[in-house]
Amino acid sequence: MKTEKIVASRRTLITGLASAGGLLLAGCSKELPPTYGNILRMGDLLTYQSQRLLLPSNSLAKEYARRDISSIPAIGNTNPADSHQQTYNAARGATYEHLRAGGFADWRLSIEGRVARPGTYSLTDLQRFPSRTQITKHTCEEGWSAIAEWTGVQLRRVLEAAGMLPSARFVNFYAFDDTADGIDMHDALHPQTILAYGMNGRELPVPHGAPVRLRVETQLGYKSVKFLQRIVVTNEFDDLGKLGPLQNGWSWYVGI
Ligand SMILES: Nc1nc2c(c(=O)[nH]1)N[C@H]1C(S)=C(S)[C@@H](COP(=O)(O)O)O[C@H]1N2
Ligand SMILES: [Mo]
């Protein structure tokens, strides 16, 4: 009951602020993070609300010049086919090895869930969309950062092509290793959220997530899922169990 009251007054405050400053995304009034209510996830509430309130909805992450590009370590799983890696999955690792050996010609990205036209996209299909290139800073939760150039297709374009339904609220990404993560529509439709197939002017190398990885420039490094296999659009929050960040002790929302 007490919580409800607090939430209600916070809503009033938010609505007031929004109409005063026009800060909230129209139609995106979900001001509570989906992890709200979990005592261990109080940090999500603070970062999510303050970012959604204080940053204009179209605020872009800083983009850099070519001369700022630095060396960027490959971190986490650097090859889903390597059985020594922490998030190795035997079945998907073998599939990945097979696809890599064929230059990813047979790789297909599946788009499923709350879309009118579920289907699969080859690398060439994705490259047929208008491309976006951005030089951005990757910030890892482990304390390092690096600047690289990423080329790909805006996720928004692919979601539109797949016919994202009005009920869609989250987009979840599944990789060839035992890794998955999700973002809400605000970040999914962000102009710098791309499915990247190029890095520093070349095709995306295996250690950095070949053939296609996500780039979420508004959040910390682990949200940028590498080695993409499947994208699932949902209308309900899914913490993705042991594939997701929560069960591994990380926050779901890590805005920067
Ligand atoms: N599939 C998958 N994606 C992943 C990871 C991983 O282990 N597997 N590691 C994450 C982490 S913690 C970081 S910091 C970045 C590292 O990206 P990089 O290898 O290109 O530097 O990828 C993220 N995406
Ligand atoms: Mo990371």
Coordinates of C-alpha atoms and ligand atoms in Angstrom, one line a residue:
M1 CA 0.0 0.0 0.0
K2 CA 2.8 2.3 1.0
T3 CA 4.6 1.5 -2.2
E4 CA 1.5 2.2 -4.3
K5 CA 1.2 5.6 -2.8
I6 CA 4.8 6.4 -3.5
V7 CA 4.5 5.2 -7.0
A8 CA 1.4 7.2 -7.5
S9 CA 3.0 10.4 -6.3
R10 CA 6.0 9.7 -8.4
R11 CA 3.8 9.3 -11.4
T12 CA 2.2 12.6 -10.7
L13 CA 5.7 14.2 -10.4
I14 CA 6.8 12.5 -13.6
T15 CA 3.7 13.6 -15.5
G16 CA 4.2 17.1 -14.3
L17 CA 7.8 17.1 -15.3
A18 CA 7.0 15.6 -18.7
S19 CA 4.4 18.2 -19.5
A20 CA 6.6 20.9 -18.3
G21 CA 9.8 19.9 -20.0
G22 CA 8.5 17.5 -22.7
L23 CA 11.2 15.1 -21.6
L24 CA 9.4 11.8 -21.9
L25 CA 9.0 9.8 -25.1
A26 CA 5.5 10.1 -26.3
G27 CA 3.8 6.7 -25.9
C28 CA 6.6 5.4 -23.7
S29 CA 5.1 6.0 -20.3
K30 CA 6.6 2.9 -18.7
E31 CA 8.6 4.8 -16.2
L32 CA 9.4 1.8 -14.0
P33 CA 12.0 -0.7 -15.1
P34 CA 10.7 -4.2 -15.5
T35 CA 12.8 -5.4 -12.6
Y36 CA 10.9 -3.0 -10.3
G37 CA 9.8 -4.8 -7.1
N38 CA 13.0 -6.9 -6.7
I39 CA 14.8 -5.5 -3.7
L40 CA 18.1 -6.5 -5.1
R41 CA 17.5 -4.5 -8.2
M42 CA 16.9 -1.1 -6.6
G43 CA 19.7 0.3 -8.7
D44 CA 17.8 -0.3 -11.9
L45 CA 15.0 1.9 -10.7
L46 CA 17.4 4.8 -10.0
T47 CA 19.3 4.6 -13.2
Y48 CA 16.3 3.9 -15.4
Q49 CA 14.2 6.6 -14.1
S50 CA 16.8 9.3 -13.9
Q51 CA 18.0 8.5 -17.4
R52 CA 14.5 8.4 -18.9
L53 CA 13.6 11.7 -17.2
L54 CA 16.8 13.7 -17.6
L55 CA 17.9 12.7 -21.1
P56 CA 15.9 13.8 -24.1
S57 CA 14.4 10.7 -25.8
N58 CA 16.6 11.1 -28.8
S59 CA 19.8 11.9 -27.0
L60 CA 22.8 10.3 -28.8
A61 CA 25.8 8.7 -27.3
K62 CA 28.9 10.6 -28.2
E63 CA 30.5 9.8 -31.6
Y64 CA 34.2 10.1 -32.2
A65 CA 36.6 10.8 -35.1
R66 CA 38.6 8.2 -36.9
R67 CA 41.8 9.3 -35.2
D68 CA 40.2 8.4 -31.8
I69 CA 39.8 4.7 -32.6
S70 CA 41.8 2.6 -30.1
S71 CA 42.6 -1.0 -29.8
I72 CA 39.7 -2.9 -28.2
P73 CA 40.2 -6.2 -26.4
A74 CA 37.9 -9.0 -27.2
I75 CA 36.3 -10.0 -24.0
G76 CA 33.9 -12.6 -22.7
N77 CA 33.3 -15.4 -25.1
T78 CA 35.6 -14.8 -28.1
N79 CA 34.6 -17.9 -30.1
P80 CA 31.3 -19.9 -29.5
A81 CA 33.0 -23.0 -31.0
D82 CA 35.7 -23.1 -28.3
S83 CA 34.7 -25.6 -25.6
H84 CA 37.0 -23.9 -23.1
Q85 CA 35.0 -20.7 -23.0
Q86 CA 32.8 -20.1 -20.0
T87 CA 29.5 -19.7 -22.0
Y88 CA 30.2 -22.6 -24.4
N89 CA 27.2 -24.4 -25.6
A90 CA 28.0 -27.7 -27.4
A91 CA 25.1 -27.8 -29.9
R92 CA 25.2 -24.2 -30.8
G93 CA 29.0 -24.1 -30.7
A94 CA 29.1 -26.9 -33.3
T95 CA 26.5 -25.1 -35.5
Y96 CA 28.6 -21.9 -35.2
E97 CA 31.8 -23.7 -36.3
H98 CA 30.0 -25.1 -39.3
L99 CA 28.6 -21.6 -40.3
R100 CA 32.0 -19.9 -39.8
A101 CA 33.7 -22.5 -42.0
G102 CA 31.3 -21.6 -44.7
G103 CA 32.1 -17.9 -44.4
F104 CA 28.6 -17.4 -42.7
A105 CA 26.9 -17.8 -46.1
D106 CA 24.4 -20.1 -44.5
W107 CA 24.0 -18.0 -41.3
R108 CA 20.4 -16.7 -40.8
L109 CA 19.2 -14.3 -38.1
S110 CA 15.7 -15.3 -37.0
I111 CA 13.2 -12.6 -35.9
E112 CA 10.3 -14.0 -33.9
G113 CA 7.6 -13.1 -31.4
R114 CA 5.4 -10.0 -31.6
V115 CA 6.0 -9.3 -35.3
A116 CA 3.6 -9.6 -38.1
R117 CA 6.2 -11.2 -40.4
P118 CA 8.5 -13.5 -38.5
G119 CA 11.3 -14.8 -40.6
T120 CA 15.0 -15.1 -41.2
Y121 CA 17.6 -12.7 -42.6
S122 CA 20.9 -13.6 -44.2
L123 CA 24.0 -11.3 -43.9
T124 CA 23.3 -10.1 -47.4
D125 CA 19.6 -9.3 -46.5
L126 CA 20.9 -7.2 -43.6
Q127 CA 23.4 -5.5 -45.8
R128 CA 20.7 -4.5 -48.2
F129 CA 19.1 -2.1 -45.6
P130 CA 20.6 1.4 -45.5
S131 CA 23.7 1.2 -43.3
R132 CA 24.8 3.2 -40.4
T133 CA 28.5 3.7 -39.3
Q134 CA 29.3 5.1 -35.9
I135 CA 32.5 5.6 -33.9
T136 CA 31.6 5.0 -30.3
K137 CA 33.1 4.2 -26.9
H138 CA 32.5 0.7 -25.6
T139 CA 32.4 0.7 -21.8
C140 CA 32.8 -2.7 -20.1
E141 CA 31.4 -3.3 -16.7
E142 CA 34.8 -4.6 -15.7
G143 CA 36.2 -1.1 -15.9
W144 CA 37.9 -0.6 -19.3
S145 CA 36.7 1.3 -22.3
A146 CA 37.8 1.5 -26.0
I147 CA 36.7 3.3 -29.1
A148 CA 35.8 1.5 -32.4
E149 CA 33.9 2.1 -35.6
W150 CA 30.8 0.0 -36.1
T151 CA 28.8 -0.5 -39.3
G152 CA 25.5 -2.1 -39.5
V153 CA 21.7 -1.7 -39.9
Q154 CA 19.6 0.1 -37.4
L155 CA 17.6 -2.4 -35.4
R156 CA 14.6 -0.2 -35.9
R157 CA 14.7 -0.8 -39.6
V158 CA 14.7 -4.5 -39.2
L159 CA 11.9 -4.4 -36.6
E160 CA 9.8 -2.3 -39.0
A161 CA 10.5 -4.7 -41.9
A162 CA 9.4 -7.6 -39.7
G163 CA 6.2 -5.7 -38.8
M164 CA 6.7 -5.1 -35.1
L165 CA 3.3 -5.2 -33.4
P166 CA 1.9 -2.3 -31.3
S167 CA 2.0 -4.6 -28.2
A168 CA 5.8 -5.1 -28.5
R169 CA 7.7 -3.8 -25.5
F170 CA 11.0 -5.7 -25.3
V171 CA 13.5 -7.2 -27.7
N172 CA 15.6 -10.1 -26.6
F173 CA 18.8 -11.3 -28.3
Y174 CA 20.1 -14.9 -28.2
A175 CA 23.7 -15.8 -29.1
F176 CA 25.5 -18.9 -30.2
D177 CA 27.1 -19.1 -26.8
D178 CA 25.0 -19.4 -23.6
T179 CA 24.3 -15.7 -23.6
A180 CA 21.1 -13.7 -24.1
D181 CA 20.0 -10.2 -23.1
G182 CA 17.2 -7.8 -23.7
I183 CA 16.4 -4.2 -24.1
D184 CA 13.1 -2.2 -24.0
M185 CA 11.6 -0.5 -27.0
H186 CA 13.1 2.9 -26.1
D187 CA 16.6 1.5 -26.6
A188 CA 15.6 -0.8 -29.4
L189 CA 14.3 2.1 -31.5
H190 CA 17.3 4.3 -30.6
P191 CA 19.1 5.5 -33.8
Q192 CA 22.4 4.2 -32.6
T193 CA 21.2 0.7 -31.7
I194 CA 22.5 -1.3 -34.6
L195 CA 23.0 -4.9 -35.7
A196 CA 26.7 -4.5 -36.6
Y197 CA 28.4 -6.6 -39.3
G198 CA 31.4 -4.3 -39.8
M199 CA 34.1 -3.1 -37.4
N200 CA 36.8 -0.5 -38.2
G201 CA 36.1 -0.8 -41.9
R202 CA 36.3 -4.5 -42.2
E203 CA 33.9 -7.4 -41.6
L204 CA 33.2 -8.1 -38.0
P205 CA 35.9 -10.5 -36.7
V206 CA 35.0 -13.7 -34.8
P207 CA 36.3 -12.5 -31.4
H208 CA 34.2 -9.4 -31.6
G209 CA 31.0 -11.2 -32.5
A210 CA 30.9 -12.4 -36.1
P211 CA 28.9 -12.4 -38.3
V212 CA 26.6 -9.9 -36.5
R213 CA 26.5 -8.4 -33.1
L214 CA 24.2 -5.9 -31.3
R215 CA 25.5 -2.5 -30.4
V216 CA 23.6 -0.7 -27.7
E217 CA 25.5 2.6 -27.3
T218 CA 23.2 3.8 -24.4
Q219 CA 24.2 0.9 -22.1
L220 CA 27.3 -0.9 -20.7
G221 CA 29.2 -3.4 -22.8
Y222 CA 27.5 -6.6 -21.9
K223 CA 24.2 -5.5 -23.4
S224 CA 25.9 -5.6 -26.8
V225 CA 25.4 -9.2 -27.5
K226 CA 27.8 -10.9 -29.9
F227 CA 27.3 -13.9 -32.2
L228 CA 23.6 -13.2 -32.8
Q229 CA 21.4 -16.1 -33.7
R230 CA 17.9 -15.1 -32.7
I231 CA 15.9 -12.0 -31.9
V232 CA 12.6 -12.4 -30.1
V233 CA 10.2 -9.5 -29.7
T234 CA 8.0 -9.7 -26.6
N235 CA 5.2 -7.9 -24.9
E236 CA 6.3 -9.1 -21.5
F237 CA 9.6 -8.8 -19.6
D238 CA 11.6 -12.0 -19.6
D239 CA 14.8 -12.1 -17.5
L240 CA 16.1 -14.9 -19.7
G241 CA 17.0 -17.2 -16.8
K242 CA 20.5 -18.4 -16.6
L243 CA 21.3 -17.0 -20.1
G244 CA 20.5 -13.5 -18.9
P245 CA 22.4 -10.9 -16.8
L246 CA 20.2 -11.1 -13.7
Q247 CA 21.1 -14.6 -12.6
N248 CA 24.7 -13.8 -13.2
G249 CA 24.5 -11.0 -10.7
W250 CA 24.3 -8.1 -13.2
S251 CA 21.7 -5.4 -13.6
W252 CA 19.2 -5.6 -16.4
Y253 CA 19.4 -1.9 -17.1
V254 CA 22.9 -0.4 -17.2
G255 CA 22.5 3.0 -18.8
I256 CA 25.5 5.1 -19.4
Ligands
LIG1 N1 27.4 -13.6 -27.0 C1 28.2 -12.9 -26.2 N2 28.1 -11.5 -26.2 C2 28.9 -10.7 -25.4 C3 29.7 -11.3 -24.5 C4 29.8 -12.7 -24.5 O1 30.6 -13.3 -23.7 N3 29.0 -13.5 -25.3 N4 30.5 -10.5 -23.6 C5 30.0 -9.1 -23.4 C6 30.9 -8.2 -22.7 S1 31.0 -8.4 -21.1 C7 31.5 -7.2 -23.4 S2 32.5 -6.1 -22.5 C8 31.5 -7.2 -24.9 C9 32.9 -7.3 -25.4 O2 32.9 -7.0 -26.8 P1 34.3 -7.2 -27.5 O3 34.7 -8.6 -27.4 O4 34.0 -6.8 -28.9 O5 35.3 -6.2 -26.9 O6 30.7 -8.1 -25.5 C10 29.5 -8.5 -24.7 N5 28.8 -9.4 -25.5
MO2 MO 32.0 -6.5 -20.4

